[in-house]
Structures are given as structure tokens and as C-alpha cells.
Coordinates of C-alpha atoms in Angstrom, one line a residue:
X1 CA -3.6 -25.3 14.9
X2 CA -2.3 -22.1 12.9
X3 CA 0.1 -19.8 14.8
X4 CA -1.4 -16.4 13.2
X5 CA 1.2 -14.2 15.0
X6 CA 3.9 -16.3 13.3
X7 CA 2.1 -16.4 10.0
X8 CA 2.1 -12.5 10.0
X9 CA 5.6 -12.1 11.4
X10 CA 7.4 -10.4 8.3
X11 CA 10.2 -8.8 10.2
X12 CA 11.2 -12.2 12.0
X13 CA 12.0 -13.9 8.8
X14 CA 14.2 -11.3 7.2
X15 CA 17.6 -10.7 8.3
X16 CA 18.5 -7.3 9.0
X17 CA 14.7 -6.0 8.7
X18 CA 15.2 -4.2 12.0
X19 CA 17.6 -1.6 10.5
X20 CA 15.5 -1.1 7.3
X21 CA 13.0 2.0 8.9
X22 CA 15.9 3.8 9.7
X23 CA 17.7 3.2 6.4
X24 CA 14.3 4.3 4.6
X25 CA 14.1 7.1 6.8
X26 CA 17.4 8.7 6.0
X27 CA 17.4 7.9 2.4
X28 CA 13.8 9.7 2.2
X29 CA 15.2 13.0 4.3
X30 CA 18.0 13.2 1.9
X31 CA 15.7 13.0 -1.1
X32 CA 13.3 15.6 0.5
X33 CA 16.0 18.0 0.6
X34 CA 16.0 18.2 -3.2
X35 CA 12.6 19.7 -3.1
X36 CA 8.6 18.6 -3.3
X37 CA 5.3 20.1 -2.0
X38 CA 5.6 19.0 1.6
X39 CA 2.4 18.4 4.2
X40 CA -0.2 19.3 2.0
X41 CA -3.8 18.8 4.0
X42 CA -6.5 16.3 2.8
X43 CA -8.3 16.3 6.1
X44 CA -8.7 17.7 9.5
X45 CA -6.6 15.1 11.3
X46 CA -3.0 15.6 12.7
X47 CA -2.0 13.0 10.0
X48 CA -4.0 13.8 7.4
X49 CA -1.3 15.2 5.2
X50 CA 0.5 14.1 2.0
X51 CA 3.8 14.9 0.3
X52 CA 3.6 15.6 -3.6
X53 CA 6.7 15.1 -5.9
X54 CA 6.5 16.4 -9.2
X55 CA 8.7 15.3 -12.5
X56 CA 10.3 18.2 -14.8
X57 CA 7.5 19.6 -17.2
X58 CA 3.9 18.2 -17.1
X59 CA 3.5 15.0 -15.5
X60 CA 2.0 12.0 -17.4
X61 CA -0.2 11.2 -14.6
X62 CA -0.4 10.6 -10.6
X63 CA 1.0 7.8 -8.6
X64 CA -0.3 7.5 -4.9
X65 CA 1.7 5.5 -2.7
X66 CA 0.2 4.0 0.5
X67 CA 2.5 2.8 3.1
X68 CA 2.6 -0.6 5.3
X69 CA 3.2 -1.1 9.0
X70 CA 0.4 -3.0 9.7
X71 CA -1.9 -0.1 10.2
X72 CA -0.3 0.8 13.2
X73 CA 3.2 2.1 12.3
X74 CA 5.4 4.4 10.1
X75 CA 4.1 7.6 8.1
X76 CA 4.9 9.5 4.7
X77 CA 8.4 10.4 5.8
X78 CA 9.9 7.0 5.3
X79 CA 9.3 7.1 1.5
X80 CA 10.3 10.0 -0.3
X81 CA 13.0 8.6 -2.2
X82 CA 10.8 6.2 -3.8
X83 CA 9.7 9.2 -6.0
X84 CA 13.0 8.8 -8.1
X85 CA 11.3 5.8 -10.1
X86 CA 8.1 7.5 -10.8
X87 CA 9.6 10.8 -11.7
X88 CA 12.4 9.6 -13.9
X89 CA 9.5 8.1 -16.1
X90 CA 7.6 11.3 -16.0
X91 CA 4.9 10.9 -13.3
X92 CA 4.3 12.5 -10.2
X93 CA 4.0 10.7 -6.7
X94 CA 1.9 11.5 -3.7
X95 CA 2.5 9.9 -0.3
X96 CA -0.2 10.3 2.2
X97 CA 0.1 9.6 5.7
X98 CA -3.2 8.3 7.7
X99 CA -4.4 7.9 11.3
X100 CA -3.2 4.7 12.6
X101 CA -4.6 2.1 15.2
X102 CA -5.7 2.5 17.8
X103 CA -6.7 6.1 17.4
X104 CA -8.4 5.1 14.1
X105 CA -10.3 1.8 13.1
X106 CA -9.6 0.4 9.7
X107 CA -12.6 1.8 8.3
X108 CA -11.5 5.3 9.1
X109 CA -8.6 4.6 7.4
X110 CA -10.0 3.6 4.3
X111 CA -11.9 6.7 4.3
X112 CA -8.9 8.6 4.7
X113 CA -7.1 7.1 1.8
X114 CA -10.0 8.0 -0.5
X115 CA -10.0 11.4 0.7
X116 CA -6.0 11.6 0.0
X117 CA -6.5 10.1 -3.3
X118 CA -9.1 12.3 -4.4
X119 CA -7.2 15.7 -3.0
X120 CA -3.8 14.5 -4.5
X121 CA -5.6 13.8 -8.0
X122 CA -6.9 17.5 -7.9
X123 CA -3.4 18.8 -8.3
X124 CA -2.1 16.6 -11.4
X125 CA -3.7 16.0 -14.6
X126 CA -3.9 12.5 -16.3
X127 CA -4.5 9.2 -15.0
X128 CA -4.3 8.4 -11.1
X129 CA -2.8 5.0 -10.4
X130 CA -2.6 3.5 -6.9
X131 CA 0.1 1.2 -5.4
X132 CA 0.4 0.1 -1.7
X133 CA 2.4 -2.3 0.3
X134 CA 1.5 -4.6 3.0
X135 CA -1.4 -2.9 5.0
X136 CA -1.1 -0.1 2.4
X137 CA -1.9 -3.1 0.0
X138 CA -5.0 -3.7 2.0
X139 CA -6.1 -0.1 1.6
X140 CA -5.2 0.5 -2.2
X141 CA -7.3 -2.6 -2.8
X142 CA -9.9 -1.4 -0.7
X143 CA -10.0 1.3 -3.3
X144 CA -10.3 -0.8 -5.9
X145 CA -13.5 -2.4 -4.6
X146 CA -17.2 -1.4 -6.2
X147 CA -18.1 1.0 -3.5
X148 CA -14.5 2.8 -3.2
X149 CA -15.0 6.6 -3.3
X150 CA -12.2 7.6 -5.7
X151 CA -11.5 9.6 -9.1
X152 CA -12.7 8.0 -12.1
X153 CA -9.6 8.9 -13.5
X154 CA -8.1 6.0 -11.7
X155 CA -7.1 3.2 -14.0
X156 CA -4.9 0.7 -12.4
X157 CA -4.0 -0.5 -8.8
X158 CA -1.3 -2.8 -7.7
X159 CA -1.4 -4.2 -4.4
X160 CA 2.2 -5.5 -2.9
X161 CA 2.5 -8.2 -0.4
X162 CA -1.3 -6.9 0.4
X163 CA -3.3 -8.2 3.4
X164 CA -6.8 -8.9 1.3
X165 CA -8.6 -11.0 3.7
X166 CA -8.6 -9.5 7.4
X167 CA -10.5 -12.4 9.1
X168 CA -7.3 -14.3 10.3
X169 CA -6.1 -11.0 12.1
X170 CA -8.9 -11.6 14.5
X171 CA -6.5 -14.4 16.1
X172 CA -3.3 -12.2 16.3
X173 CA -1.8 -10.3 19.1
X174 CA -2.1 -6.9 16.6
X175 CA -5.7 -7.1 16.9
X176 CA -5.2 -6.0 20.6
X177 CA -4.4 -2.4 18.8
X178 CA -6.4 -2.9 15.7
X179 CA -9.7 -3.8 17.6
X180 CA -11.0 -5.4 14.6
X181 CA -14.3 -7.4 15.2
X182 CA -15.8 -10.1 12.9
X183 CA -18.4 -7.7 11.0
X184 CA -15.5 -5.1 10.2
X185 CA -13.0 -7.7 9.1
X186 CA -15.7 -9.1 6.5
X187 CA -16.8 -5.6 5.7
X188 CA -13.3 -4.5 4.9
X189 CA -11.8 -7.2 3.2
X190 CA -11.2 -6.5 -0.3
X191 CA -11.2 -10.3 -1.2
X192 CA -14.7 -10.7 0.1
X193 CA -16.0 -7.7 -1.8
X194 CA -16.7 -6.9 -5.6
X195 CA -14.2 -5.3 -7.8
X196 CA -15.0 -1.9 -9.6
X197 CA -15.6 -2.7 -13.0
X198 CA -13.1 -1.3 -15.8
X199 CA -10.2 -1.3 -13.4
X200 CA -6.9 -2.7 -14.0
X201 CA -5.6 -4.4 -10.9
X202 CA -2.7 -6.7 -10.1
X203 CA -1.7 -8.6 -7.0
X204 CA 2.1 -8.8 -6.6
X205 CA 4.4 -10.7 -3.8
X206 CA 7.7 -11.5 -3.3
X207 CA 8.5 -15.2 -3.7
X208 CA 10.5 -15.4 -0.7
X209 CA 7.5 -14.0 1.6
X210 CA 5.7 -15.7 4.4
X211 CA 3.4 -18.5 3.3
X212 CA 0.2 -16.2 4.4
X213 CA 1.3 -13.2 2.4
X214 CA 1.5 -15.7 -0.9
X215 CA -2.0 -16.7 0.1
X216 CA -3.4 -13.4 0.8
X217 CA -2.1 -12.9 -2.9
X218 CA -3.5 -15.7 -4.2
X219 CA -6.9 -15.2 -2.6
X220 CA -7.2 -11.7 -4.2
X221 CA -6.1 -12.7 -7.5
X222 CA -8.6 -15.9 -7.6
X223 CA -11.4 -14.0 -6.3
X224 CA -11.5 -10.9 -8.4
X225 CA -9.8 -12.8 -11.4
X226 CA -7.0 -10.4 -11.7
X227 CA -3.1 -11.3 -12.3
X228 CA -1.0 -12.1 -9.7
X229 CA 3.0 -11.9 -9.7
X230 CA 5.1 -13.8 -7.5
X231 CA 8.5 -12.0 -7.8
X232 CA 11.5 -14.2 -7.6
X233 CA 14.2 -13.8 -5.0
X234 CA 12.2 -10.9 -3.5
X235 CA 11.1 -10.9 0.4
X236 CA 8.5 -8.5 2.2
X237 CA 10.7 -5.5 2.1
X238 CA 13.0 -5.8 -1.0
X239 CA 9.9 -6.4 -3.2
X240 CA 8.5 -2.5 -2.6
X241 CA 11.7 -0.8 -2.9
X242 CA 11.5 -1.7 -6.6
X243 CA 8.9 1.5 -6.8
X244 CA 12.1 3.7 -6.7
X245 CA 13.8 2.2 -9.5
X246 CA 12.8 3.4 -12.8
X247 CA 13.2 0.3 -15.0
X248 CA 12.0 -2.4 -12.3
X249 CA 9.4 -5.0 -13.3
X250 CA 7.0 -3.5 -10.6
X251 CA 7.2 0.1 -11.7
X252 CA 7.0 -1.0 -15.6
X253 CA 3.8 -3.0 -14.7
X254 CA 2.4 0.1 -12.7
X255 CA 3.1 2.6 -15.6
X256 CA 2.3 0.6 -18.7
X257 CA 0.0 1.8 -21.1

């Protein structure tokens, strides 16, 4: 029998992961001190806000980064320093918060990320590209589905360590907070839905991640017939930090012509 709690236990298999949130928060706070358009509203909820960071001069386009935390932890304030990578390449970066479980179901979170993307896209010209990590990988993949109500200017999505088939979560303790049922798990699983046509999607994961996260990446890649990348020597947390590095393979993939 599969222990699904263990299968999704990313933190338990990465030494020092308990200190990462505090380190990210400190780096993000220091980066925000340099400037940025903060707490911009995109809806009526308390967490319906995003931060926007712009490069010098006119932006080439907009990246929207959607954070992880298994739909129940963290917010936009942990990731501001990731803007250093996109801004160095001439792109703007928007980072939204969204309502978490148990206050919101996943279907509401999906709608909120669509609203945040649309609102942010109204502030920056050019192409719109989405990248999300873990639960955020699920949410950006959901934007890439055929029914995703997002701007036509969205032309590329990368899911980093994303959860694309939600059905195994029904047998985890975290579902005591998520309150998923079988119907919603199927309806909100990108791997079980058709992909939006004409959209470039890549499924990306660290090669050192838990086998279930690797499987989740492969499932989306196979069902949607899109490329996958298993990045060597990267775990669940180190893999996403590459967004903040201007010449990283991950950011290069996201920004390629």
C-alpha cells in the first residue's frame, strides 16, 4: 500500500528545509526595500493582492510567479527577490497571493489566479508567461487548460514540481485541510483536462525530488504531449530558486523566443 503522506513529504527529505522559509522571507524583504509596486488589488479578498516589479525602461513582457505551499501556506512576501532574474533580462514580475485552504477550495484558488493574471497583464504590455512551483505549478497548469480564463497574450507556462493529478491527495492528511472530494479532484487536475491550443508548456522538476513529484511531472508531459525537464542535482526547493538567477536554465527556458 502506498503511503501518500510520505509520497508528498517534500520537506522531510531535504536537509535544512525547515530554515528555508525564514531565509526566503528575509531575502524578499530586503529586495522589496529597493522598490516595487506592492499590494495591488485584483479582487475583494484579504489575500487578493499582488506585487509588481519592473525593469529599467520598457518591459519586454510580464512573468507571473505563483507560489507553492500545498495550497495552505505562504504568500507573496516570501519571493520578491526572485524578481532579480526576470528584471535583469528586461521582464517584469508579478507575484500574487491567493486565498488558502481551508478558507478556500481549490476551484476558488484557480479563479483567483486567473483574476490576478488578468489584472497584472493590464499593467504590462507584451507577452504574458506563467511559472509556478509545487501547488503553484498546479495552479499555472490549470491556467494552461482549454477552459483557462486568462489573457490571449499568455504564450508560455512552466510548471515547476507541479501537482497535476490531484486524486492521490484524497488519501493524505493534508486533505483534512483541502477538503477535496473525488469530483473536484478530477475537475481541477490539469493532467485530466485538455490543454489550451497554441500554448507552449513545459513540465520541470528536480531530479532529486520525491518519486511522486517526478511522476506528476511525467503524467502532465505524457498526457499533454509537452516537454519535460528533470534538472540534475536539484531538490524540491533548490529547483525553484533558479528563477532569481538571470542565466539559469529554468529562466532561460521561460524567456526564450
